[in-house]
mmCIF file of N, CA and C in Angstrom:
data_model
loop_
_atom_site.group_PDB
_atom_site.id
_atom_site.type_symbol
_atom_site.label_atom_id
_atom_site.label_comp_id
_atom_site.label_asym_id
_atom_site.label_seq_id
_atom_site.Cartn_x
_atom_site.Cartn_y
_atom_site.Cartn_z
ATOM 1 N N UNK A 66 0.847 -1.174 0.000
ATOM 2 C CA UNK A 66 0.000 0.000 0.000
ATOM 3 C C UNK A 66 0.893 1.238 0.000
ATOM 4 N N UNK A 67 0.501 2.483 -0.991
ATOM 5 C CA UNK A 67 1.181 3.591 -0.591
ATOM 6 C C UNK A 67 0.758 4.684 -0.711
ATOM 7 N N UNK A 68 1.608 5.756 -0.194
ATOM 8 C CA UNK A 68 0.572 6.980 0.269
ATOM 9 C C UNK A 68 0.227 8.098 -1.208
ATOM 10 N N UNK A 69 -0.643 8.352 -1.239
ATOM 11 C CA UNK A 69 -1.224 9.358 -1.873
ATOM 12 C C UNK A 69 -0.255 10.588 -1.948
ATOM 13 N N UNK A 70 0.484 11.418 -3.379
ATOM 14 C CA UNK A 70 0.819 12.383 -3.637
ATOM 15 C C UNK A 70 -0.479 13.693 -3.853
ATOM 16 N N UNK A 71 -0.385 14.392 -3.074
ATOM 17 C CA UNK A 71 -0.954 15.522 -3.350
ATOM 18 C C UNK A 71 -0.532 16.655 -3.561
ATOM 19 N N UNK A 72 -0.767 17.912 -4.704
ATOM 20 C CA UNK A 72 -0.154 18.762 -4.009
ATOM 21 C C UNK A 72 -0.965 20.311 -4.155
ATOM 22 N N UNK A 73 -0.723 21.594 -3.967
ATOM 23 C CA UNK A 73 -1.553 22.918 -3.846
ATOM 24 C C UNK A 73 -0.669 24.027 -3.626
ATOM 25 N N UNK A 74 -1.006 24.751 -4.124
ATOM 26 C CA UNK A 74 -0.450 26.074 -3.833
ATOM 27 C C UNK A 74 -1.138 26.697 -2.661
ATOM 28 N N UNK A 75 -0.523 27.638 -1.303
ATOM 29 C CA UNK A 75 -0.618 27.825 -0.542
ATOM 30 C C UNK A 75 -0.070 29.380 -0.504
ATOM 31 N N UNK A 76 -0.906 30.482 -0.541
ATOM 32 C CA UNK A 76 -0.870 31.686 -0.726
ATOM 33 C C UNK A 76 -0.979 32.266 1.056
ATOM 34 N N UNK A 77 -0.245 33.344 0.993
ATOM 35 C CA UNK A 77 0.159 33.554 2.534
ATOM 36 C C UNK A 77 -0.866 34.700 2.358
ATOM 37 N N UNK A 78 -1.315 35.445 3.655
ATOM 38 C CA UNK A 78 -2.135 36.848 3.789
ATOM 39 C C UNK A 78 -3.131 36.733 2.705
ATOM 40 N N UNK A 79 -3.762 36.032 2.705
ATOM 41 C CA UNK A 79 -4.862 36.047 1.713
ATOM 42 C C UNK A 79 -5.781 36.676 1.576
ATOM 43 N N UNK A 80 -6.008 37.502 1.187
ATOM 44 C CA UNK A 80 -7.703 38.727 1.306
ATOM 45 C C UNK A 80 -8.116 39.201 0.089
ATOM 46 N N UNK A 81 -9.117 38.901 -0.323
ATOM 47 C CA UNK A 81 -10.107 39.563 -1.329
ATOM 48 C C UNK A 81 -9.003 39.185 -2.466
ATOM 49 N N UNK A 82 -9.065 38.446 -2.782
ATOM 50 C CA UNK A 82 -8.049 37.812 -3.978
ATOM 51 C C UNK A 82 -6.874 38.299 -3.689
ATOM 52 N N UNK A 83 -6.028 39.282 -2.902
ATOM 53 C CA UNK A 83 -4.910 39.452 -2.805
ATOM 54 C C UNK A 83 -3.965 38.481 -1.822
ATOM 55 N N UNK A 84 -2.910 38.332 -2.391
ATOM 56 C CA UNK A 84 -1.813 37.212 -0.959
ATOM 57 C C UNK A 84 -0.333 38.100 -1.124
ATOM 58 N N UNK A 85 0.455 38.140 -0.457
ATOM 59 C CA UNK A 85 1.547 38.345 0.093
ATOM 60 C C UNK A 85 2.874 37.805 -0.876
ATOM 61 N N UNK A 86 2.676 36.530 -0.418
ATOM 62 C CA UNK A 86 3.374 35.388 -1.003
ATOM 63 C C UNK A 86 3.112 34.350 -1.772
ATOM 64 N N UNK A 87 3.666 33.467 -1.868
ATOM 65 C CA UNK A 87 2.996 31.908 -2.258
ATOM 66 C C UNK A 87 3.908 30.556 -2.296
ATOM 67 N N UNK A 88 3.412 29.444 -2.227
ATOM 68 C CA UNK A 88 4.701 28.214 -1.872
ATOM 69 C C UNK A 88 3.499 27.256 -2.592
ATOM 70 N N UNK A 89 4.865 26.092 -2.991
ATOM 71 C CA UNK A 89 3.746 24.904 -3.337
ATOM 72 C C UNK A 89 4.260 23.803 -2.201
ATOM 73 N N UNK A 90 2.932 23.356 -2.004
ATOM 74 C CA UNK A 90 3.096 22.491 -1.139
ATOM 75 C C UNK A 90 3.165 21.016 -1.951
ATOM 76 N N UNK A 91 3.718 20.085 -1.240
ATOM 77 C CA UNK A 91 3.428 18.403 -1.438
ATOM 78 C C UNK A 91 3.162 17.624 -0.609
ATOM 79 N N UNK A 92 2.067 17.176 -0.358
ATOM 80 C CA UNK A 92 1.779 16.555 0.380
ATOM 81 C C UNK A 92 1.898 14.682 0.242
ATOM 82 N N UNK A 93 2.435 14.031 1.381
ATOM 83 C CA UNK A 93 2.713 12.602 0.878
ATOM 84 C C UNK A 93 2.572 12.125 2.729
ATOM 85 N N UNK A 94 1.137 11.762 2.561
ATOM 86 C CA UNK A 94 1.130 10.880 4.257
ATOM 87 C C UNK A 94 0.682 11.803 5.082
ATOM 88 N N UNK A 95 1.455 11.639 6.015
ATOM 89 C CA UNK A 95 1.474 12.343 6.817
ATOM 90 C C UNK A 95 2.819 13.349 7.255
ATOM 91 N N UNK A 96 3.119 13.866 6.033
ATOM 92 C CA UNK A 96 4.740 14.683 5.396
ATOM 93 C C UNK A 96 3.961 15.720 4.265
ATOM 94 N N UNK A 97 4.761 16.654 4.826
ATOM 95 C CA UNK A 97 4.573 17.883 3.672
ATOM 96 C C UNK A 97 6.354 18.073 3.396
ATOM 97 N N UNK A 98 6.252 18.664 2.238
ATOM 98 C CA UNK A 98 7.179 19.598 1.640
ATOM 99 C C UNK A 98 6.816 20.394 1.120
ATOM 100 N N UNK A 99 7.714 21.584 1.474
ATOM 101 C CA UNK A 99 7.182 23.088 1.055
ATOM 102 C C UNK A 99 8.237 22.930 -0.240
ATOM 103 N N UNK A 100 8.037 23.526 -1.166
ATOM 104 C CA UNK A 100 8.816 23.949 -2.202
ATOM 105 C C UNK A 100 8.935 25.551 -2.999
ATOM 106 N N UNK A 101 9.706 26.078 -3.056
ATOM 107 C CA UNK A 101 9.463 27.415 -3.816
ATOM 108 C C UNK A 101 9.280 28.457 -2.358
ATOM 109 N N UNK A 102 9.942 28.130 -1.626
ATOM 110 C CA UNK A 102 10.162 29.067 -0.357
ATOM 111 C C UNK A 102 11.123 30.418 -0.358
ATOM 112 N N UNK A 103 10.503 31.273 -0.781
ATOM 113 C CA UNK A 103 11.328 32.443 -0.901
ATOM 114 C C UNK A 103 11.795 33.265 0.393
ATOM 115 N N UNK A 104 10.094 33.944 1.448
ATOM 116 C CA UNK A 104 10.876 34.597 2.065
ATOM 117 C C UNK A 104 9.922 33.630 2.851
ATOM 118 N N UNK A 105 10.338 34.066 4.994
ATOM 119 C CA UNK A 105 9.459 33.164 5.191
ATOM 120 C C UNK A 105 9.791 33.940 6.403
ATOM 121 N N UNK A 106 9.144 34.459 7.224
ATOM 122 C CA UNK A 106 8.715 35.245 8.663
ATOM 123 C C UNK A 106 8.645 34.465 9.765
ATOM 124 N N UNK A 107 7.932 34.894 10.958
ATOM 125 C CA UNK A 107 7.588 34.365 11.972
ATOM 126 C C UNK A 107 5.616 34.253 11.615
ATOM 127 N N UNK A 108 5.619 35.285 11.175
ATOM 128 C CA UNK A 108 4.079 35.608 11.134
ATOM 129 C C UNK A 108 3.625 34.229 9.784
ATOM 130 N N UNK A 109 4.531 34.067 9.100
ATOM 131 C CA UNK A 109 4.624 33.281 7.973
ATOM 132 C C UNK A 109 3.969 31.895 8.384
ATOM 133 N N UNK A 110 5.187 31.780 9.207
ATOM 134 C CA UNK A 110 5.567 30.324 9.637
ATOM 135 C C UNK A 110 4.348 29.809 10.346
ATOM 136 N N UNK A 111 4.193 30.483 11.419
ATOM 137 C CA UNK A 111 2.238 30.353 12.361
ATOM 138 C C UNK A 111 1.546 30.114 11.320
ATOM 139 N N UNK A 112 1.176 31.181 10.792
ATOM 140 C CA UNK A 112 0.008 30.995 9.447
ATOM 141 C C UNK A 112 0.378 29.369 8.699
ATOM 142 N N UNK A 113 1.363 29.066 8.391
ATOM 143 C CA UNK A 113 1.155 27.963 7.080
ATOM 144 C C UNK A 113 1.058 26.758 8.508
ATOM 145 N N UNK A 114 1.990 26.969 9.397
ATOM 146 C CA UNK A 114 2.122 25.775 10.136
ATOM 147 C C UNK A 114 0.298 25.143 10.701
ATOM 148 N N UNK A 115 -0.260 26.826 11.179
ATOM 149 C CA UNK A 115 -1.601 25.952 11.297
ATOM 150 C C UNK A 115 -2.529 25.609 10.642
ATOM 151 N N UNK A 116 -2.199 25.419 9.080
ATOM 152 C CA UNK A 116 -2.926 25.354 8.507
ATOM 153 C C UNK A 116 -2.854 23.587 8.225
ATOM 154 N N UNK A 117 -1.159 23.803 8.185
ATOM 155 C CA UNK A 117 -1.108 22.826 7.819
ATOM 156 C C UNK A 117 -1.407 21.279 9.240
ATOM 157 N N UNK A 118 -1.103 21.837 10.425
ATOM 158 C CA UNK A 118 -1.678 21.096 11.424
ATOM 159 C C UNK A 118 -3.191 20.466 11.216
ATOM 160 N N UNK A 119 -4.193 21.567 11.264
ATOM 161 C CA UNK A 119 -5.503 21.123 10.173
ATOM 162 C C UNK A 119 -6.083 20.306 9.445
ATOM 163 N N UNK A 120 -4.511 19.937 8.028
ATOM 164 C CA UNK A 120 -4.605 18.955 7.369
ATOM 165 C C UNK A 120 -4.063 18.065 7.759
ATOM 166 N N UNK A 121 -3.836 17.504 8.810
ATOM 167 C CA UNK A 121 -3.008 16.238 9.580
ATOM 168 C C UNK A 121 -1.844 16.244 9.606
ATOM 169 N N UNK A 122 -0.904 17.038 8.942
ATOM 170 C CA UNK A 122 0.621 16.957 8.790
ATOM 171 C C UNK A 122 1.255 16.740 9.741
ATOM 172 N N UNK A 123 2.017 16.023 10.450
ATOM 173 C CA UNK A 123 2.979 15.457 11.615
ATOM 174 C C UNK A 123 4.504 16.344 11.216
ATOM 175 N N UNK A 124 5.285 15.645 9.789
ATOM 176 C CA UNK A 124 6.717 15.926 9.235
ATOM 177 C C UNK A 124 6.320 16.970 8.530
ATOM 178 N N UNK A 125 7.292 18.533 8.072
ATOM 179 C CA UNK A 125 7.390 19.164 7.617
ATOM 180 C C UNK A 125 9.144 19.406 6.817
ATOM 181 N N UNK A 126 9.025 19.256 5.183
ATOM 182 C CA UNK A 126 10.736 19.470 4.877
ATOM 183 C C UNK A 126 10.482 20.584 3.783
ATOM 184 N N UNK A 127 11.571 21.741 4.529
ATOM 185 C CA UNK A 127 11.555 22.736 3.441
ATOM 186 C C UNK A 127 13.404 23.175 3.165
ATOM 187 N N UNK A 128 13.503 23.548 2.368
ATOM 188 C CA UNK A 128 15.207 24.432 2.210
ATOM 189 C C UNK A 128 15.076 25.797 2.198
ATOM 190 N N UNK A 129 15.530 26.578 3.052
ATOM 191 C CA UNK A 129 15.763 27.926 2.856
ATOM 192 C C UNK A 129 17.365 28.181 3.464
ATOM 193 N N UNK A 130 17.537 29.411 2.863
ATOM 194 C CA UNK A 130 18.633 29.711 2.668
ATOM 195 C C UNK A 130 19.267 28.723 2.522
ATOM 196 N N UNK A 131 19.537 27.743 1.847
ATOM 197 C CA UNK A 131 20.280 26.828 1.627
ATOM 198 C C UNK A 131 20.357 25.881 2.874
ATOM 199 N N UNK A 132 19.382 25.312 3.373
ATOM 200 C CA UNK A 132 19.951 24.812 5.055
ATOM 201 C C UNK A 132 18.242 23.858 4.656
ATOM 202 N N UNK A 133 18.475 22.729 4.701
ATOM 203 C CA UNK A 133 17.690 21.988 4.903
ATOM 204 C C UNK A 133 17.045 21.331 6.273
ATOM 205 N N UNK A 134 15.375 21.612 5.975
ATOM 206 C CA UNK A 134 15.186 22.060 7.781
ATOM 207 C C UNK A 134 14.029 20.545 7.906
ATOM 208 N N UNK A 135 13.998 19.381 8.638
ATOM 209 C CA UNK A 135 12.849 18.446 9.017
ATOM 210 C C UNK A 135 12.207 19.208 9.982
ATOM 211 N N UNK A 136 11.063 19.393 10.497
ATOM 212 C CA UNK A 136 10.126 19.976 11.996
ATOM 213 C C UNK A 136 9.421 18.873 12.104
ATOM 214 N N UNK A 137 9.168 18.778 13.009
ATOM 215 C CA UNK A 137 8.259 17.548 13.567
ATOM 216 C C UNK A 137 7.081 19.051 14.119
ATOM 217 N N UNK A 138 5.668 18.835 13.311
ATOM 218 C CA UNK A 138 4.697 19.215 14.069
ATOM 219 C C UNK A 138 3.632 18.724 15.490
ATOM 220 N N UNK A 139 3.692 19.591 16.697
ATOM 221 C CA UNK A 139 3.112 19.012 17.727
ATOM 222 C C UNK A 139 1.565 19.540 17.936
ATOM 223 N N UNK A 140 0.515 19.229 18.547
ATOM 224 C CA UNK A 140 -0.243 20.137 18.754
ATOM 225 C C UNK A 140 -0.308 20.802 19.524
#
């Protein structure tokens, strides 16, 4: 058996059709990867993290600045 690839674009500050930013996500299980991570805040990070808590995500893998980061999400 294996897990389902999904994936979506994930627009930051979202209002009245306007967003901030944007990242694509991939989703596989209970694992995301962010991809296309340009800039990424504190205010950023809250916002996508609870969103992505929401959708069940446990593992999170993204690269910024060149530094490859695993998070384990808690609730």
């Amino acid at each position: 058996m294996s897990a389902t690839v999904l994936t979506e674009i994930y627009r930051f500050d979202e209002k009245d059709g306007t967003y901030s930013a944007f990242t694509n996500l991939v989703f596989y299980g209970d694992e995301c990867i962010i991809v296309g991570l340009l800039s990424f805040n504190i205010a950023m990070r809250k916002e996508l993290f609870a969103y992505l808590r929401t959708r069940g995500v446990l593992w999170i893998r993204f690269t910024h600045k060149n530094k490859k980061r695993i998070i384990r999400l808690t609730k």
